[in-house]
Short mmCIF file of C-alpha atoms in Angstrom, two decimals:
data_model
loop_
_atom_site.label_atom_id
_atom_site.label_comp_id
_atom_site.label_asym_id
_atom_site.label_seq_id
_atom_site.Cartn_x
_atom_site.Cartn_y
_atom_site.Cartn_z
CA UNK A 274 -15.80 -67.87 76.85
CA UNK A 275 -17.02 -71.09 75.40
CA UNK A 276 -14.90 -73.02 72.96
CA UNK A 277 -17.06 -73.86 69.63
CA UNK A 278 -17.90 -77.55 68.49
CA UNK A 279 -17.83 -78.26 64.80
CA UNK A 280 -20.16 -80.23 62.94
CA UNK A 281 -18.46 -83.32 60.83
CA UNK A 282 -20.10 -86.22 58.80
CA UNK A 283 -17.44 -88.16 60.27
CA UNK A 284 -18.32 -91.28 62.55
CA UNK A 285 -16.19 -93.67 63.91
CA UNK A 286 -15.47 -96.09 66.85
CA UNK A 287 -15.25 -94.86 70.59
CA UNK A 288 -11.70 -92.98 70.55
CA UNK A 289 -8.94 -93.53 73.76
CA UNK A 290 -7.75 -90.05 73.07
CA UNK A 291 -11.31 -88.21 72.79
CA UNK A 292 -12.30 -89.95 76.11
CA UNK A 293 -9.39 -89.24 78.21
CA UNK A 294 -9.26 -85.16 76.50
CA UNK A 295 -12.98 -85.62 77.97
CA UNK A 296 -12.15 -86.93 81.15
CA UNK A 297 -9.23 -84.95 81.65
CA UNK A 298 -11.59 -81.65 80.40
CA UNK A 299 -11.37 -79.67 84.05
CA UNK A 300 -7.62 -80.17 84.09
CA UNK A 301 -6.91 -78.96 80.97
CA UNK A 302 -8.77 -75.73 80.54
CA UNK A 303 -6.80 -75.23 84.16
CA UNK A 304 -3.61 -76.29 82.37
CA UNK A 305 -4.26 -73.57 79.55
CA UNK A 306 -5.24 -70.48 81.48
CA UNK A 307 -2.02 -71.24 83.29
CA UNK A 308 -0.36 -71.32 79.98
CA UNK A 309 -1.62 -68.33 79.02
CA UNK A 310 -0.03 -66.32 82.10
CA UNK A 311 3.18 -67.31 80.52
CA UNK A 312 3.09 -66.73 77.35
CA UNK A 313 1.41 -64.50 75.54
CA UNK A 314 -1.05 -65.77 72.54
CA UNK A 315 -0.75 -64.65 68.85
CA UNK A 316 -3.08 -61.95 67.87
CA UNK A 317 -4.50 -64.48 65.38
CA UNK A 318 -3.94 -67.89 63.57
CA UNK A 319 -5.33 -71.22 62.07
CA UNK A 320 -4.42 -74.44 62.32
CA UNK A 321 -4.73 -77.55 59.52
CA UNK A 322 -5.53 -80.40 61.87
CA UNK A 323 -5.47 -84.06 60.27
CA UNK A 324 -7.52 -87.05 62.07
CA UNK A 325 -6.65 -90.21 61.25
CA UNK A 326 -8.45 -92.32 63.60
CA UNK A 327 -5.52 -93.57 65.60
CA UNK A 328 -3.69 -89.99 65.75
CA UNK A 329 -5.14 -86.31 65.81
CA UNK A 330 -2.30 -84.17 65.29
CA UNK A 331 -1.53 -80.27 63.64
CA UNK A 332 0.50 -80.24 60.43
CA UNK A 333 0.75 -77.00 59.44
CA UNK A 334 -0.02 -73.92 61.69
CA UNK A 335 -0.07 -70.03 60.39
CA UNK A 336 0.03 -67.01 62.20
CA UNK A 337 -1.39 -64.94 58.94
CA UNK A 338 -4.53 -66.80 58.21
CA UNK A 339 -6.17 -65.86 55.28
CA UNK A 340 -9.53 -67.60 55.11
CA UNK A 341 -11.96 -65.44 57.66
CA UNK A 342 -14.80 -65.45 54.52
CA UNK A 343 -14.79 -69.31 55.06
CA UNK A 344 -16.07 -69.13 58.59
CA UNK A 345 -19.77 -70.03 59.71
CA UNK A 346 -21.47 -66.35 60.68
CA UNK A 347 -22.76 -68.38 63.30
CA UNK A 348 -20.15 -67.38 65.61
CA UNK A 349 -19.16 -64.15 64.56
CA UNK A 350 -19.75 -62.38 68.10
CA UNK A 351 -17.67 -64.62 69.65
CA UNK A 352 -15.01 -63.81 67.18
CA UNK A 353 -15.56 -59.87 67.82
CA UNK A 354 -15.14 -60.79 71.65
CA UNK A 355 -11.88 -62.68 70.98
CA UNK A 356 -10.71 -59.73 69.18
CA UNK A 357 -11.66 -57.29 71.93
CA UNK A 358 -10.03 -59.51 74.59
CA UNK A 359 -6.73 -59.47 72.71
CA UNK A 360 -6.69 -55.69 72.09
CA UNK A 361 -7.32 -54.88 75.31
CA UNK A 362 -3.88 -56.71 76.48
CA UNK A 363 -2.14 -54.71 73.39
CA UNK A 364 -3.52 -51.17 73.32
CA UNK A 365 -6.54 -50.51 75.39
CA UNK A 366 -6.59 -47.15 73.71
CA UNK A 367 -6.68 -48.35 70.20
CA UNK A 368 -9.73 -46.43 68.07
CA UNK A 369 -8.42 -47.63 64.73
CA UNK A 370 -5.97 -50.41 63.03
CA UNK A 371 -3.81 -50.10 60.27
CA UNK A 372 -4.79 -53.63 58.09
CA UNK A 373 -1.87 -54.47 55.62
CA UNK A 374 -3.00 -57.48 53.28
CA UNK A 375 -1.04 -59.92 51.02
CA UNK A 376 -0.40 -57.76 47.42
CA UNK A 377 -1.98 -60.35 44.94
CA UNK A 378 -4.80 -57.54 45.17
CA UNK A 379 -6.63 -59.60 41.81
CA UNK A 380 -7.07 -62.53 44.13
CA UNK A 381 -11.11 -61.93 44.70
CA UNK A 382 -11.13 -65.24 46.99
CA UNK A 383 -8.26 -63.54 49.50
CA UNK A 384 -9.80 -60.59 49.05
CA UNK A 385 -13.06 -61.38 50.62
CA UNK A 386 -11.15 -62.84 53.51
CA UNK A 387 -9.69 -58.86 53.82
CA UNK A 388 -13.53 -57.83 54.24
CA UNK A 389 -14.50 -60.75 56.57
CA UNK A 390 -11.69 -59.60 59.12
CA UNK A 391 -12.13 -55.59 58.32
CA UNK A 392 -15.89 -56.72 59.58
CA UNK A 393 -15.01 -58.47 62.88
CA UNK A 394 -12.45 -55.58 63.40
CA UNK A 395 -15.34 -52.91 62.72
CA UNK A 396 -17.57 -54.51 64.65
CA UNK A 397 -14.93 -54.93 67.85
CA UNK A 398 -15.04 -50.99 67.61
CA UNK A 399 -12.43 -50.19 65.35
CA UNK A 400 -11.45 -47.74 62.24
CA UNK A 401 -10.18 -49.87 59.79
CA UNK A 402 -8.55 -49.12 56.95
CA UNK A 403 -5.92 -51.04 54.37
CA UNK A 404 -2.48 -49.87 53.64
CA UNK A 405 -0.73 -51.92 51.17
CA UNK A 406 3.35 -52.96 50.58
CA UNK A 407 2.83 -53.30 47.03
CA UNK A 408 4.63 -50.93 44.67
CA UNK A 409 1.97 -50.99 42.43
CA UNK A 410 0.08 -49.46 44.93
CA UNK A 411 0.02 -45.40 44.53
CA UNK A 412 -2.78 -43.92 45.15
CA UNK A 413 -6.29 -45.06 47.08
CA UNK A 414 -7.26 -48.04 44.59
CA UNK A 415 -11.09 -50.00 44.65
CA UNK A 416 -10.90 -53.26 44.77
CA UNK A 417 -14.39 -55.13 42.95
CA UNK A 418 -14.49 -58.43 45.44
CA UNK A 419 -17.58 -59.48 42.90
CA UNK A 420 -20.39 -59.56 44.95
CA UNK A 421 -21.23 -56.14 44.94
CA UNK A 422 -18.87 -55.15 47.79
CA UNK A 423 -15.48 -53.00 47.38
CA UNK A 424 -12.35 -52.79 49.32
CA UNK A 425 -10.06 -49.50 49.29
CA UNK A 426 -6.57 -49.72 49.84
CA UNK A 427 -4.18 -47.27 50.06
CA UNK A 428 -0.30 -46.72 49.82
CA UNK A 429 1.28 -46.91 53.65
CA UNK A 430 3.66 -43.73 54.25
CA UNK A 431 6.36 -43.95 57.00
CA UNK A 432 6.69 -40.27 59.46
CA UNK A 433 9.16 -40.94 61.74
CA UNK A 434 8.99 -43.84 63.83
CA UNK A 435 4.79 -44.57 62.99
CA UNK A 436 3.42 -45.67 59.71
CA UNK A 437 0.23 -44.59 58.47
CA UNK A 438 -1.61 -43.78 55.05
CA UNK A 439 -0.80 -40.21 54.44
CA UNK A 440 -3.38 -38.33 56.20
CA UNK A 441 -4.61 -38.00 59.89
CA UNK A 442 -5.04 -41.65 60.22
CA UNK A 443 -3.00 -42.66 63.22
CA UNK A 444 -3.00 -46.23 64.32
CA UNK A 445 -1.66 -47.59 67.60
CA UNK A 446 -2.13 -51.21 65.60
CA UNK A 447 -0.62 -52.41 62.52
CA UNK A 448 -2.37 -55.72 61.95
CA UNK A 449 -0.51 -57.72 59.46
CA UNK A 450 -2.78 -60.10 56.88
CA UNK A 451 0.40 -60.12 54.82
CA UNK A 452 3.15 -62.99 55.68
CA UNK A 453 6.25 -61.14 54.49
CA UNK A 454 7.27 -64.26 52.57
CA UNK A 455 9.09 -61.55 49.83
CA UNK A 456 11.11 -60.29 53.16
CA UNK A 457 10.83 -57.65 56.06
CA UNK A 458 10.36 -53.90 54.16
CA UNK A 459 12.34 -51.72 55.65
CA UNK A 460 8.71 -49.23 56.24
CA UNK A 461 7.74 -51.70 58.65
CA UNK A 462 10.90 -51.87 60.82
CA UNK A 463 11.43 -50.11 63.98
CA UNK A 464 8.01 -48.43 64.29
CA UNK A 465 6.55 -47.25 67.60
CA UNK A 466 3.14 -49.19 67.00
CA UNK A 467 2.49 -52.44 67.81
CA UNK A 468 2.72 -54.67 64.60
CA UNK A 469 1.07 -57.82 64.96
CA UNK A 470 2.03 -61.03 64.46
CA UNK A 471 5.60 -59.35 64.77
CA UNK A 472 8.00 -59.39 61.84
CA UNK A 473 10.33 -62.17 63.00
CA UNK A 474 6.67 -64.48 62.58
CA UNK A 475 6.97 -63.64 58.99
CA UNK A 476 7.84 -66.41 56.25
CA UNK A 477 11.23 -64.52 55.65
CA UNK A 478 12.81 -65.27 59.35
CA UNK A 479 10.12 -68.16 60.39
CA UNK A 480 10.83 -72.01 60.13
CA UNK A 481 8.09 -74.71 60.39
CA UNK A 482 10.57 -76.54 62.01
CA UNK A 483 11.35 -74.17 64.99
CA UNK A 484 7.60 -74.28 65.41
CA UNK A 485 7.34 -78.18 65.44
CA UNK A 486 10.24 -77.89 68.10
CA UNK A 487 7.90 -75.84 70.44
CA UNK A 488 4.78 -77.92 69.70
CA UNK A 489 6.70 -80.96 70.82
CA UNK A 490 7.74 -79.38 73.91
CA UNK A 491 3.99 -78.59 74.26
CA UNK A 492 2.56 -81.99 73.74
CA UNK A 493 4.76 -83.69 75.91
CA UNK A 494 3.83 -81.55 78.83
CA UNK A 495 -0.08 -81.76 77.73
CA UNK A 496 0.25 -85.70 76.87
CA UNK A 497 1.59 -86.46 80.57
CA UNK A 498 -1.16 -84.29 82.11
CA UNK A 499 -3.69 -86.34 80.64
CA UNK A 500 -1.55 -89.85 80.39
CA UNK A 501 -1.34 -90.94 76.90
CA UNK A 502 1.63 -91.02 74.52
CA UNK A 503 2.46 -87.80 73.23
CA UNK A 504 3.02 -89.48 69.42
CA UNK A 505 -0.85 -89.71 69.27
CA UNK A 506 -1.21 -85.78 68.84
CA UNK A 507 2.27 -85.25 67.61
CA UNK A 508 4.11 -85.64 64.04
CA UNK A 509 7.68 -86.78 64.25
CA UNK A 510 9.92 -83.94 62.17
CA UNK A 511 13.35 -83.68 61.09
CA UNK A 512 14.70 -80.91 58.71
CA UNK A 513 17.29 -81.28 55.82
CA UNK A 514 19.43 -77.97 54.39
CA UNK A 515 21.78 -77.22 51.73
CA UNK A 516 19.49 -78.42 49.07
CA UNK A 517 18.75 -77.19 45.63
CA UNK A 518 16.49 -78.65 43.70
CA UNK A 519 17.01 -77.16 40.18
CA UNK A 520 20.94 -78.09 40.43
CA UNK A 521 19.48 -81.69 42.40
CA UNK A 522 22.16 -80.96 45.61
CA UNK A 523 21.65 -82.68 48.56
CA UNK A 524 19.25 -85.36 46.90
CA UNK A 525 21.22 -88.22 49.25
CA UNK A 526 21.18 -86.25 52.32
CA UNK A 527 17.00 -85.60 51.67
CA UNK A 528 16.97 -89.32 51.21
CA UNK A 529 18.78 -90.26 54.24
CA UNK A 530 16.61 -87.90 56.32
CA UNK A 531 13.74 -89.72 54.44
CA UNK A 532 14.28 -93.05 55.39
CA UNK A 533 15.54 -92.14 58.88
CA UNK A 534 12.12 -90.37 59.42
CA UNK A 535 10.34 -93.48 58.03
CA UNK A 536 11.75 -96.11 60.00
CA UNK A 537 10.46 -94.34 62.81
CA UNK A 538 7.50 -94.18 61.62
CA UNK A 539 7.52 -97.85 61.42
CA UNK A 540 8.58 -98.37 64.43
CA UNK A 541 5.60 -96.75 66.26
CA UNK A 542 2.83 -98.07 64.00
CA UNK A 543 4.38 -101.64 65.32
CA UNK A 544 4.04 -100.17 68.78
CA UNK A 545 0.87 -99.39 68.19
CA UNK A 546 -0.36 -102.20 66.28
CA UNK A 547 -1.42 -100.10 63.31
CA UNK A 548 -2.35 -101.23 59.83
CA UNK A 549 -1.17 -98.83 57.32
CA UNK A 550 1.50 -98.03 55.27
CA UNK A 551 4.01 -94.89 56.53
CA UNK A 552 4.91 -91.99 54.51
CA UNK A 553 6.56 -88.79 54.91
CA UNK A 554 5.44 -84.91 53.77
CA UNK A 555 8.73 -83.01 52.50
CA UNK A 556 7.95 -79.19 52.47
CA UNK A 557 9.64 -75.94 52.31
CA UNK A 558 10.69 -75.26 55.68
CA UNK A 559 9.30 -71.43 55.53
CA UNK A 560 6.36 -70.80 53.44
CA UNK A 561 2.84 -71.69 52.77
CA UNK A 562 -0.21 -71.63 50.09
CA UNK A 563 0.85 -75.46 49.75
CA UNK A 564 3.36 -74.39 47.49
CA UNK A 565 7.00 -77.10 47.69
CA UNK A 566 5.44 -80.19 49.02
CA UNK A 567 5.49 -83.73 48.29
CA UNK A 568 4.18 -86.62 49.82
CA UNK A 569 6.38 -89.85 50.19
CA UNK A 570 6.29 -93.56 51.13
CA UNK A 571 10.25 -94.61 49.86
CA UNK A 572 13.34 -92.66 50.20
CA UNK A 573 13.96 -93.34 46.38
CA UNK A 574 11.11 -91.18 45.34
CA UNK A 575 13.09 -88.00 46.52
CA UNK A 576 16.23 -89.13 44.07
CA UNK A 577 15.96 -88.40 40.18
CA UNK A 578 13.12 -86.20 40.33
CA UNK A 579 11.80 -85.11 37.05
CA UNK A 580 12.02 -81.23 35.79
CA UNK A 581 8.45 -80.96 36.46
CA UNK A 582 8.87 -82.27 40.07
CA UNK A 583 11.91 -80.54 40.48
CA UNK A 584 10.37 -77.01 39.22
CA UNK A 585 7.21 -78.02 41.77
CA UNK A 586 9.60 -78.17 45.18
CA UNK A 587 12.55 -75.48 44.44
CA UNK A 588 10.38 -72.31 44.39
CA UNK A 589 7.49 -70.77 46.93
CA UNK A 590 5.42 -67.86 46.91
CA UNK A 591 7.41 -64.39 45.71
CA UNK A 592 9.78 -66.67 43.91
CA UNK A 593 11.65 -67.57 47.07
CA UNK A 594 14.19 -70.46 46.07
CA UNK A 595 14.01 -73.31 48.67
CA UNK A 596 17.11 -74.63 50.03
CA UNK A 597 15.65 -75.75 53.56
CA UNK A 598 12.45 -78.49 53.88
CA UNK A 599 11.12 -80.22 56.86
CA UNK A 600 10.60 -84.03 56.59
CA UNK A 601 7.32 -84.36 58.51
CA UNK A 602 5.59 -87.32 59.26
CA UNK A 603 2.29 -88.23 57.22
CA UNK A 604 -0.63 -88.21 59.24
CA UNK A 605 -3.66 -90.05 57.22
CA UNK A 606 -6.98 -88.33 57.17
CA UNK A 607 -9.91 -90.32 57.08
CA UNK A 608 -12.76 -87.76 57.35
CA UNK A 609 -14.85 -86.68 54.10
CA UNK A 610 -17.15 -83.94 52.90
CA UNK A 611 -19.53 -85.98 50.24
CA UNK A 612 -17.45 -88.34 49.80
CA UNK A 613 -14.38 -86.35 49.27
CA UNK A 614 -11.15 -86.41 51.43
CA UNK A 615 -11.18 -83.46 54.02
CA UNK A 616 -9.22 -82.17 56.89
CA UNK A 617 -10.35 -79.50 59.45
CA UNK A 618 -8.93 -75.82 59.74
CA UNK A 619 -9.51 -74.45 62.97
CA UNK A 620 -9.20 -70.58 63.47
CA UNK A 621 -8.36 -68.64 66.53
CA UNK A 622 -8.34 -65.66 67.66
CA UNK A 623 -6.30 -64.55 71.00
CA UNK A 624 -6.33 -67.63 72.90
CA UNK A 625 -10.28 -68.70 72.00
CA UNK A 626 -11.65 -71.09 68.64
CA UNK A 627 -13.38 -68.97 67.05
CA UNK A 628 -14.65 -71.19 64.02
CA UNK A 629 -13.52 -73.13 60.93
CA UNK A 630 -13.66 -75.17 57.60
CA UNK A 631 -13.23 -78.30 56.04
CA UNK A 632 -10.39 -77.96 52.99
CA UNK A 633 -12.15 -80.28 50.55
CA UNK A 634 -10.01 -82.17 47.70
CA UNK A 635 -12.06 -84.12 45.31
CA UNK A 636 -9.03 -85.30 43.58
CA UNK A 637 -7.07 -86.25 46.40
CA UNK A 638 -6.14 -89.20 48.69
CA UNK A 639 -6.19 -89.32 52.46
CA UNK A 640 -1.99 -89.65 52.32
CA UNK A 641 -1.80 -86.56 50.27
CA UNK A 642 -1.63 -82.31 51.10
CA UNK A 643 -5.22 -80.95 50.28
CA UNK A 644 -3.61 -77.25 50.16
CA UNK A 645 -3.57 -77.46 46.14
CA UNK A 646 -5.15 -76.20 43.07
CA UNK A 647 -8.64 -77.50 43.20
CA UNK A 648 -9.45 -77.56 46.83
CA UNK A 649 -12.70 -75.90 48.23
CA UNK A 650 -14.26 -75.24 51.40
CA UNK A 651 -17.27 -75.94 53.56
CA UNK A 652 -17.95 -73.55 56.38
CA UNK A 653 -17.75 -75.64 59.61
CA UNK A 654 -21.39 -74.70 62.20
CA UNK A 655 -21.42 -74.94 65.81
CA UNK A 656 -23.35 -77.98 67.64
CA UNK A 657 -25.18 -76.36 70.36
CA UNK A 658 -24.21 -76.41 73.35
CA UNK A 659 -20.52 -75.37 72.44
CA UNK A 660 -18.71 -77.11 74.95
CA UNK A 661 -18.42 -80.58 75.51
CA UNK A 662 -21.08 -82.97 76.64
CA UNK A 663 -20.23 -84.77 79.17
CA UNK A 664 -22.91 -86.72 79.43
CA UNK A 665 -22.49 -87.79 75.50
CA UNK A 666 -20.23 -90.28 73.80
CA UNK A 667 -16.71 -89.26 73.47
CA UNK A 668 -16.91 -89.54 69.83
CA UNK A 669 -20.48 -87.61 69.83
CA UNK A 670 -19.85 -84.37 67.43
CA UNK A 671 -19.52 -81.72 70.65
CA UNK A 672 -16.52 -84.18 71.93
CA UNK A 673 -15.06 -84.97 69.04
CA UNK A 674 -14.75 -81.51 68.29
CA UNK A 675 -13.61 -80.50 71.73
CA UNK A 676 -10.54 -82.77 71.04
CA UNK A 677 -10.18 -80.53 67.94
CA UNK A 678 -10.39 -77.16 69.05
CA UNK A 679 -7.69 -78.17 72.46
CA UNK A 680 -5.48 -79.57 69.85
CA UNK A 681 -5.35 -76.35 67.62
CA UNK A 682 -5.02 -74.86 70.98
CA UNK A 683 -1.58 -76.79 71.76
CA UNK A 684 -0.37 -75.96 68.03
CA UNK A 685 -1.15 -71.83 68.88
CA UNK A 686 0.53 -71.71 72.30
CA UNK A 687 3.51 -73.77 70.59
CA UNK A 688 3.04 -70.61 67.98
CA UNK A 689 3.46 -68.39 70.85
CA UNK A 690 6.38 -70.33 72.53
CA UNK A 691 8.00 -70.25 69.32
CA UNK A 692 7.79 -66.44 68.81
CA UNK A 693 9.03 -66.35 72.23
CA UNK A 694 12.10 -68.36 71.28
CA UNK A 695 13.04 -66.62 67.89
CA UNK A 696 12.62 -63.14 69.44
CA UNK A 697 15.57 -61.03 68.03
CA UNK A 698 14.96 -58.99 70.73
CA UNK A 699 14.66 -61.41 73.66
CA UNK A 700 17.75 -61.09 75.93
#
């Protein structure tokens, strides 16, 4: 199955990495289906990827993504083939899946995400329908997504050891769009179906930084295949507990960890004889929606922050407090949309790319998390052929965007190695 190449307005100079990925392009599709026999991929996920000319590296990667309705249409059959691939390895059976989305049901921009997924499900040859953890949820509810379409969702029902929506509807698949940031429900636990991604990958038991852990096992093993330093597609990390930022505990510690994680920073752009000034991103080590992060170049900055700063980092999505953050290196991105700072989201499904988006920030800089209020999106389309040309520059659009979609592909099987790892129920 061919790997898709995005289109970017980005140019640049003849990239080391993108040529040796190219050269190396044999090899490492061999080194991933090998991969693959080892551990097994999550059902779905996306990836924020940040270029910054010297380093192409993943800084955030989700295993709920939640922005199908972004995607070019382009490539929609590959994404129903992806989706067929992976439930065959899960339940060949399976007639029908059990969808459960996030509850902010008055959120028309998630909402049409719901439908784009319902629609790649359908047209993989599934029953769909939605069952919802919200309490508010009591009876079959239409949603309005605005555009003329509708979603129904419906209150899930526990019998026995299965979960379904009250009626005859029987699932072997319980595909979770929701990432349990609020905390495993109890309806969910012990069920006979397969729930996928599993409920240890939810926000209330996952940390960023056990993922980072696995992707840096990954790149080292990927950057010695292909011979290049594994820094160049891998942020440094380090994590910092105990904090609260309302009561401003742990502010030292949080700047210790800070300037620790700078100096090394420093360190390699010397190595590296790179221009540019370092700086860290401190976020909530579970969580997403860009919700508790800051972006820092001095240690000081994390001492004496004001209420508004402090209100800004101590509580994610559902309310959840945050006493745990990961210190992440900065990686700059110099790629724009109309002149506006962008980074690439690539989405996958199974093991295969199945499209993507720029996240657009007109009121942004390249040092700073485009995940905020004000961000918008431009639906990524495929260059044609899909896989690389080897014949073209490495920096040609289908290359360039080869090196993209392999590394989102490092940052999913680190997803997978991770889930591996945290498995409550691995012996």
């Amino acid at each position: 199955m061919p790997v898709p190449c995005l289109t970017t307005a980005l140019t640049g100079p003849l990239r080391e990495l993108e040529t040796r990925i190219l050269n190396a392009q044999p090899q490492i599709e061999h080194w991933f289906r090998s991969q693959w026999t080892q551990s097994t991929p999550p059902f779905y996920g996306s990836v924020d990827l940040r270029n910054s000319g010297f380093k192409l590296a993943p800084v955030d990667m989700n295993l709920f993504p939640g922005g199908f309705n972004n995607l070019s249409q382009d490539f929609l059959p590959l994404a129903v083939q992806a989706t067929q691939s992976a439930l065959e390895k899960i339940c060949p059976e399976a007639r029908s899946v059990l969808l459960v989305p996030e509850n902010h049901t008055r959120n028309t921009f998630y909402l049409r995400n719901v439908a784009a997924l319902k629609h790649i499900l359908e047209l993989a040859g599934l029953k769909v329908r939605l069952g919802s953890l919200s309490p508010e949820v009591t009876a079959p509810t239409v949603l309005e997504l605005g555009d003329g379409e509708t979603l129904t969702i419906e209150p899930l029902v526990r019998h026995g050891h299965r979960v379904s929506l009250g009626d005859d509807f029987n699932p072997c698949v319980v595909l979770l769009n929701n990432d349990l940031s609020a905390g495993v429900p109890e309806i969910l636990r012990n069920v006979d179906q397969a729930v996928l991604p599993p409920l240890h990958g939810g926000w209330a038991v996952r940390r960023k930084s056990n993922h980072f852990a696995a992707y840096d096992q990954v790149a080292h093993e990927f950057a010695e295949l292909i011979g290049i330093d594994p820094w160049f597609i891998n942020p440094l990390f380090n994590g910092c507990k105990g904090l609260d930022f309302h009561q401003r505990q742990g502010e030292e510690a949080l700047a210790e960890v800070v300037d620790q994680m700078l100096g090394k920073i420093a360190a390699k752009y010397r190595e590296h004889k790179i221009d540019a000034k370092p700086f860290v991103i401190v976020k909530a080590d579970a969580g997403t929606y860009g919700m508790g992060i800051m972006s820092v170049k001095d240690a000081r900055e994390v001492i004496g922050l004001n209420r508004k700063q402090r209100n800004k980092m101590a509580v994610i999505k559902e309310g959840q407090e945050v006493s745990e953050v990961i210190v992440q290196e900065g990686v700059y991105t110099f790629e724009q949309v109309n002149e506006a700072v962008a980074e690439p989201v690539v989405y996958m499904i199974d093991r295969y790319v199945v499209g993507g988006f720029y996240r657009v920030h007109t009121g942004r800089g390249v040092d700073e998390n485009l995940n905020a209020p004000g961000m918008h999106f431009v639906p990524l389309s495929f260059e044609s052929p899909c896989l690389p040309d080897r014949k073209g520059s490495p920096d040609c659009p289908p290359n360039r965007f080869y090196a993209y979609g392999v590394v989102a592909r490092l940052a999913l099987l680190a997803g997978a190695v991770e889930l591996d790892n945290t498995d409550p129920l691995r012996g």
